[in-house]
Each structure stands twice: as C-alpha cells, then as structure tokens.
Short mmCIF file of C-alpha atoms in Angstrom, two decimals:
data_model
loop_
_atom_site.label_atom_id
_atom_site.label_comp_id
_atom_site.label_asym_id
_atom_site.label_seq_id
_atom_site.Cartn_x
_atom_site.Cartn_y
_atom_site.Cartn_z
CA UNK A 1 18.11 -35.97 1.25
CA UNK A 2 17.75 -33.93 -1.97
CA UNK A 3 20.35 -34.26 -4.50
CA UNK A 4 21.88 -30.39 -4.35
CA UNK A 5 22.57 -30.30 -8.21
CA UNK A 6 18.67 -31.23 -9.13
CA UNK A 7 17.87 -28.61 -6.77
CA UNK A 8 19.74 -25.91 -8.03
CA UNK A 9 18.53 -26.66 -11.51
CA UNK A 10 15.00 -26.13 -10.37
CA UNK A 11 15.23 -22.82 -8.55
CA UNK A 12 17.27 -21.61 -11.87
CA UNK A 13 14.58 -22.66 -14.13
CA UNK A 14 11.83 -21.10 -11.98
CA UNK A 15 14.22 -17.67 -11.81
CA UNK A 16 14.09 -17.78 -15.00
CA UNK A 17 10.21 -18.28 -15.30
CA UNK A 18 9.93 -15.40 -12.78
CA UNK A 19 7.26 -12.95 -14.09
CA UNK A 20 4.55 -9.82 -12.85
CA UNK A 21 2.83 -12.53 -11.05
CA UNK A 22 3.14 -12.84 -6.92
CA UNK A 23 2.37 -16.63 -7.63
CA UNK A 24 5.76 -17.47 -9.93
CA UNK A 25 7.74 -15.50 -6.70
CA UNK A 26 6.28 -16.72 -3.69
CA UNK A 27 6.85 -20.22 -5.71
CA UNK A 28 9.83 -19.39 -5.95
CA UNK A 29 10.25 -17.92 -2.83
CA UNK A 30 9.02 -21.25 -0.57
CA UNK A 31 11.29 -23.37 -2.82
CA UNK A 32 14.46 -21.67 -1.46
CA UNK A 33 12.78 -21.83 1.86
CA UNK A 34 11.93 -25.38 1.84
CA UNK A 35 15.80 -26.39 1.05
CA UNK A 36 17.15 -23.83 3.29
CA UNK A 37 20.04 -26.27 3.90
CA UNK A 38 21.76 -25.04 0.10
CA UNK A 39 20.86 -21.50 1.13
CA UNK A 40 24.11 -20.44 0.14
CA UNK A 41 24.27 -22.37 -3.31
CA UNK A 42 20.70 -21.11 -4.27
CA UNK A 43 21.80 -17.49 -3.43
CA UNK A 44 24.55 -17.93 -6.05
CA UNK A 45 22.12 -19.00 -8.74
CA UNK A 46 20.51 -15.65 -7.92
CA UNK A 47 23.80 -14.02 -8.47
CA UNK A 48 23.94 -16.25 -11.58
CA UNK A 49 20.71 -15.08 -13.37
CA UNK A 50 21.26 -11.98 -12.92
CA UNK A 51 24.73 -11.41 -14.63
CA UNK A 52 23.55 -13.91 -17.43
CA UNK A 53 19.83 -12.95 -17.81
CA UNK A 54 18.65 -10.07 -20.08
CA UNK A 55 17.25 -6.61 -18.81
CA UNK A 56 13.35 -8.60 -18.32
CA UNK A 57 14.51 -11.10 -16.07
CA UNK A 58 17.03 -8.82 -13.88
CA UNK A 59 14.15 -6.67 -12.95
CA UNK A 60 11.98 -9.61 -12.59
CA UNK A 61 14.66 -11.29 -10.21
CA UNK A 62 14.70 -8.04 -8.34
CA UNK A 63 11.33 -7.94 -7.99
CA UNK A 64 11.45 -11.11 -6.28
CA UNK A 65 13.77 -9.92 -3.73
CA UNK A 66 11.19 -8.50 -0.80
CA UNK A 67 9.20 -11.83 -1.29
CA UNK A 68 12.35 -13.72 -0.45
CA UNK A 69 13.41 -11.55 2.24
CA UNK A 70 9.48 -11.48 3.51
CA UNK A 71 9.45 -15.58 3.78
CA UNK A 72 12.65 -16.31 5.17
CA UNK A 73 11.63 -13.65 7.66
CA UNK A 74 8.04 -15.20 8.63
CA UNK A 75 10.33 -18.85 8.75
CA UNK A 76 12.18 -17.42 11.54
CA UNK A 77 16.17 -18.46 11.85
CA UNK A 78 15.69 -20.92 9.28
CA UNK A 79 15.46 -18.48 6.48
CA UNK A 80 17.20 -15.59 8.07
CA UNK A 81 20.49 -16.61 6.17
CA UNK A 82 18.61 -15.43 2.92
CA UNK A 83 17.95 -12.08 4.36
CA UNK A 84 21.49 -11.50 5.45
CA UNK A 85 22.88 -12.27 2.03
CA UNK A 86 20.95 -10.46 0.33
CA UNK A 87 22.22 -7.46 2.63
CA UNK A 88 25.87 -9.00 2.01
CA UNK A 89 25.18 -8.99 -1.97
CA UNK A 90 23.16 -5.77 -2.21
CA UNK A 91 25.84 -3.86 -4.26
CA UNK A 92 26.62 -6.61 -6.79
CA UNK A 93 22.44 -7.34 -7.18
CA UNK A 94 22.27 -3.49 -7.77
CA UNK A 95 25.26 -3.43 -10.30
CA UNK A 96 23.78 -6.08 -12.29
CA UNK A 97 20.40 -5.10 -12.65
CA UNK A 98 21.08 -1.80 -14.07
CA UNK A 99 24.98 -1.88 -14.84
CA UNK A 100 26.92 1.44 -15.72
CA UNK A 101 27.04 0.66 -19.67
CA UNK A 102 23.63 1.76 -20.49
CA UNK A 103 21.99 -1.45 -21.06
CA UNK A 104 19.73 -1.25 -17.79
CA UNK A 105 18.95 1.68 -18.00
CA UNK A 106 15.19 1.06 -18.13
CA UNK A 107 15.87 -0.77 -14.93
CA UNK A 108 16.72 1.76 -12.48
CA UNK A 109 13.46 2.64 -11.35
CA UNK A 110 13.07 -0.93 -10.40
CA UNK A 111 16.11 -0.89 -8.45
CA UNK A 112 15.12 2.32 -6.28
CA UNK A 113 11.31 0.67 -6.03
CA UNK A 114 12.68 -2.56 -4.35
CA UNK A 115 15.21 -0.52 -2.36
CA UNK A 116 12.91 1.25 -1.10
CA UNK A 117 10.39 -1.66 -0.19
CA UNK A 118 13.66 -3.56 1.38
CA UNK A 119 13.89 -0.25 3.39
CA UNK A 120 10.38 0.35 4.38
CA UNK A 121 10.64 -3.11 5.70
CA UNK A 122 13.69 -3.04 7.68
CA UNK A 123 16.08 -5.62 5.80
CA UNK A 124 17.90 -2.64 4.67
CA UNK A 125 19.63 0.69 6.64
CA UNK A 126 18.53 4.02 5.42
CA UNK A 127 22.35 4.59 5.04
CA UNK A 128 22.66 2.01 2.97
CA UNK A 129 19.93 2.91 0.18
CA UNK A 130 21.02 5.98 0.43
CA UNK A 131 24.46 5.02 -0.83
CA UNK A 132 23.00 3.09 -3.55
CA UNK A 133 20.85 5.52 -4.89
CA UNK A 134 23.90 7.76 -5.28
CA UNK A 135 26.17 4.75 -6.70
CA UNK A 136 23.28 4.16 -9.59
CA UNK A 137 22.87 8.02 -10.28
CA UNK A 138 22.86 8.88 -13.62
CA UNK A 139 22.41 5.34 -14.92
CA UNK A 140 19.07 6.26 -16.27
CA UNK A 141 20.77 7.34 -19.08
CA UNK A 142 22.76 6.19 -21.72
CA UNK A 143 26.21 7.14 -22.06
CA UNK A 144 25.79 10.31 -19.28
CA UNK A 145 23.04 11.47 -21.63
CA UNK A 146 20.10 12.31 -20.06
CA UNK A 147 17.06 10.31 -21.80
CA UNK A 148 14.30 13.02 -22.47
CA UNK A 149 10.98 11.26 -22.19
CA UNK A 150 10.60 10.94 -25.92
CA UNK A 151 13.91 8.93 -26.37
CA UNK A 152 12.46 6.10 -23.48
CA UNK A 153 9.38 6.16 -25.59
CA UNK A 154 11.51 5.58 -29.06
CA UNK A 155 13.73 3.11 -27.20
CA UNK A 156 10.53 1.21 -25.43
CA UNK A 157 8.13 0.95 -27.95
CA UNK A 158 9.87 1.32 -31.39
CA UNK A 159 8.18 4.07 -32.11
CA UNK A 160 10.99 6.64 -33.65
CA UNK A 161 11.12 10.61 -35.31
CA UNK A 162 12.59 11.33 -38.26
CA UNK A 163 15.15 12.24 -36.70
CA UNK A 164 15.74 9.38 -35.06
CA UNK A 165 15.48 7.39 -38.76
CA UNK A 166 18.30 9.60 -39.99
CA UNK A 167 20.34 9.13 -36.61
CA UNK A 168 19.72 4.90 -37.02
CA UNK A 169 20.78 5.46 -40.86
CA UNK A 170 23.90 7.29 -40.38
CA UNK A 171 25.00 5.39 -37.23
CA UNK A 172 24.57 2.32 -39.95
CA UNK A 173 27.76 2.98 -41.78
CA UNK A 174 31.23 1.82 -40.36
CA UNK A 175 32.80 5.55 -40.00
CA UNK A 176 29.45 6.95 -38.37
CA UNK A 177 29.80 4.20 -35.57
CA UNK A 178 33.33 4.85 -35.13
CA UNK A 179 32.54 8.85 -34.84
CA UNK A 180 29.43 8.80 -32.66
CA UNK A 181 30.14 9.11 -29.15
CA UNK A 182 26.55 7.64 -28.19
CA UNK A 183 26.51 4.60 -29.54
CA UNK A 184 26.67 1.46 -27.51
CA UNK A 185 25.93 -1.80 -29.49
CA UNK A 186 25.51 -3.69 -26.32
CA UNK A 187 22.26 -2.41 -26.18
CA UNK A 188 19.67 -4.57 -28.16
CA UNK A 189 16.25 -5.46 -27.43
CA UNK A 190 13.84 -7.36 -29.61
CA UNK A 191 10.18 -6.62 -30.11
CA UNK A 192 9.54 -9.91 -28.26
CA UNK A 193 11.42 -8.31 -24.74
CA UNK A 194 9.78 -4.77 -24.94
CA UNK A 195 6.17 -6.43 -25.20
CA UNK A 196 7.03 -8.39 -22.29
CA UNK A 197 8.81 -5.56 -20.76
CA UNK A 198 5.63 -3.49 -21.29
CA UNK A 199 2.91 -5.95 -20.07
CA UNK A 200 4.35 -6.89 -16.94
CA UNK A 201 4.87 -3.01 -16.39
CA UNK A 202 0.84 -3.12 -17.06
CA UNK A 203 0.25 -5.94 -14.46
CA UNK A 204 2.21 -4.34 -11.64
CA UNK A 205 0.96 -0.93 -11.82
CA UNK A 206 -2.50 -2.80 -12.04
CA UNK A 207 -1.69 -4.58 -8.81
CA UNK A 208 -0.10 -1.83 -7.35
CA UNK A 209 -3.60 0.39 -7.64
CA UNK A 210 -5.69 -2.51 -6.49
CA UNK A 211 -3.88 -2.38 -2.81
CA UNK A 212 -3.68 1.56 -2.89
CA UNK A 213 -6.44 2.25 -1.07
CA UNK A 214 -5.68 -1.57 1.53
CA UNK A 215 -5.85 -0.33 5.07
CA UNK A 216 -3.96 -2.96 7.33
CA UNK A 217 -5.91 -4.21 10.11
CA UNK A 218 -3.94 -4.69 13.31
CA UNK A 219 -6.29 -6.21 15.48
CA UNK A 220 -8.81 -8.97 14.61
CA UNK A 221 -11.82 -7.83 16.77
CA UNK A 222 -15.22 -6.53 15.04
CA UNK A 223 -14.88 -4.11 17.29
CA UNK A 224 -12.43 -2.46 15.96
CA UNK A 225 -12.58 -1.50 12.30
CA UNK A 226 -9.53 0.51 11.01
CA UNK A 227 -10.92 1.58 7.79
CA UNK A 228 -13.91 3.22 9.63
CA UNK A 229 -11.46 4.75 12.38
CA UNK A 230 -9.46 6.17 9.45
CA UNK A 231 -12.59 8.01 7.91
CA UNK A 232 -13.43 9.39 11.02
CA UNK A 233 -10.31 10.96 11.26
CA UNK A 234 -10.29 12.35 8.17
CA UNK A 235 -13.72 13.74 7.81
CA UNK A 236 -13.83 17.54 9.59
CA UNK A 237 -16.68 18.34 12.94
CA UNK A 238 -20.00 19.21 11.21
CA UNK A 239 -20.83 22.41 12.05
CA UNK A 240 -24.01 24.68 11.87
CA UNK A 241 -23.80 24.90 8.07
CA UNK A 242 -23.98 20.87 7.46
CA UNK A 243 -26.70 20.65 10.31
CA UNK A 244 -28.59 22.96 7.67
CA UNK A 245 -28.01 21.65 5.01
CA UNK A 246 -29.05 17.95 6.19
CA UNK A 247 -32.39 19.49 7.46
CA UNK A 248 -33.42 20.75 4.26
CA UNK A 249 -32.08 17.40 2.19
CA UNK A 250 -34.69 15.73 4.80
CA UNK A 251 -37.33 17.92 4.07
CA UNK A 252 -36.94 17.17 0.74
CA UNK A 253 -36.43 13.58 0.98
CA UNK A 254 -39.65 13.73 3.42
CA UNK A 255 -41.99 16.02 0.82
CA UNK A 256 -40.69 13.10 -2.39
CA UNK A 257 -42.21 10.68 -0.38
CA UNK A 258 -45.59 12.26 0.32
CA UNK A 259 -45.87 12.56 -3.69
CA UNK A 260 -45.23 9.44 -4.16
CA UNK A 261 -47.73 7.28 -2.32
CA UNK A 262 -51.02 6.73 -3.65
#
C-alpha cells in the first residue's frame, strides 16, 4: 500500500506544476484517480493550493477541475467521490480563485469559463452556476471600481499613462496611501507572473481555436460522416440561378481545355 503522506506530497507538487498544457492535468488528473482510496485527503490539497497559491496557479488549478471531474467520471464509482466534492466545495473553490479583495480579479473570467464547462457537462445544476455567477459579480473589479479596459491592460502588462505615473507617485507617500480609497497593497504581481499569466492565456486561446471548428462523431461507421451531414445542412437547395451559373463555369472550364492541348 502507498504511504498516504508521499502521496499527498506528489499530487501537491504536480498542482503546483499545473500549467496551459492538457498533459500536466490529465497527469494530474490519473494520479488522483489511481489512489482513489485518499480521495478525500487529495481533495484537501486542492483546497490547499488554492488558498496558498498565487493568482497563476488558482486559475491553473481551476482549469484542472473539468479534467478531474471528466476522469473520475469515465472511472465509473471509483472516481465519482471526486465529482461529488467538487460539487460539495464549489463555493469555497470559487471564493478562492477570485476572492472579494481585488486580488483575483483577473481570474473571474476563468471562474465563469470552468463553470460553465462543469455545467455544459452536467457535474453542475444550472441553479447552481447561476448562484455563483451572482455571488462573484462585481469581482472583476477592484475595490467596486469598474476596471475600464485600459486599467486591465496597465495592470497586465505594465504598460501605464501618465496618469497612471502620477497616481503610482502620489499613492507612494504615507498620507496618499492612507487617503486613497483604491488602494489595496495585497495586490502585487511581478513581471515574472504576468508573462506567465499572459502565455498560458496565449496557449489556451490557441487550443481553444484549434477544436472550434471539431465536429464530434457519434457513430463509428464510414457510413456515416457527421462533418459532411453538417454541411449539407447548412448549404441552401440550388436553384435555377446556380444551375446557370455552373453551366457557364463548365463551358469555360471545357473551352480552357481545348486551348490548351497541342
């Protein structure tokens, strides 16, 4: 048998490894699977990283919720436990990976993208995501301000107005920081984080456009080809006018020809 503590120290190191790749989570993913046994002790290290983690990792754990959820599911009633504790859990996974101060702010898109994946595949109620998407209102911005796009692009990319220098200077001094209502010194990101943050943004949305145009194919016959019963659907009845118009390209194609042999 597997010693429990050596395999809760794995599945926290390879949370905290987790990254835009599907390989690091469906690594991930079968490891909690294969020692479905500590189920509930490697859901806790979940709950672990992401109160300890920064605002990178959160989203990356959260990311690698529906791949959890989608394993323990194809494994039957030996993962199922994962799926119901996530359910269980979904309000203090939410909380944490955009909490109310401001600092995940950047991170509530990712919440309502995974909520709605967890919904579209039926390990959450409607009712339910609907009730989260109206606890995490308004925590896209900082301090109940609303972030214009400009101020994610200052805040994302370091990339700041002069106005924004002569904000950061005058919020420097003690009595500016005591006055401003706005600021929040909990939230701090280095350049290292908003790289990262930024290219595994670039590899999902990369991903995501690969699949876009995926058409699932329900039945494994040759006969039946979905992608070719979905263009049929979607092209209109030809009428007179393309009858026509496909004579004369004929002709055409017909007189090219002539010219062209020797």
């Amino acid at each position: 048998m597997a010693d429990p503590f050596e395999v809760r120290m794995r599945f926290t190191s390879q949370l905290q490894h987790l990254n835009a790749s599907t390989t690091s989570a469906l690594k991930a993913a079968h490891y909690a699977l294969k020692y479905s046994e500590f189920s509930d002790d490697l859901h806790s290290c979940i709950l672990e990283q992401l109160e300890r983690n920064n605002m990178n990792n959160r989203a990356n754990i959260m990311y690698f919720l529906p791949s959890l959820c989608d394993t323990a599911k194809e494994k039957g009633d030996v993962g199922i436990g994962y799926v119901r504790m996530v359910e269980r859990d979904i309000l203090r996974i939410v909380d944490a990976v955009a909490p109310d101060d401001g600092s995940g702010a950047a991170n509530v898109k990712v919440v309502r993208k995974v909520l709605g994946q967890l919904q579209q595949k039926q390990f959450l109620q409607p009712q339910t995501v609907l009730e989260l998407e109206e606890f995490i209102g308004g925590r896209d911005s900082v301090n109940g301000l609303a972030s214009s796009p400009g101020h994610h692009t200052a805040a994302l990319t370091g990339h700041h107005t002069k106005g924004d220098v002569l904000q950061s200077v005058t919020r420097s001094t003690p009595h500016s920081t005591a006055r401003d209502p706005f600021y929040n010194p909990g939230i701090r990101l280095d350049k290292r984080q908003i790289e990262q943050r930024i290219e595994e943004d670039r590899e999902r949305h990369k991903r995501a456009r690969e699949g876009i145009w995926a058409i699932s194919q329900e039945s494994s016959s040759l006969r039946e080809d979905a992608e070719y019963e979905r263009m049929c659907d979607e092209v209109s009845d030809g009428d007179e006018d393309d009858y026509q118009l496909s004579k004369e390209e004929t002709e055409e194609r017909r007189t090219g020809l002539e010219y062209e042999d020797p």
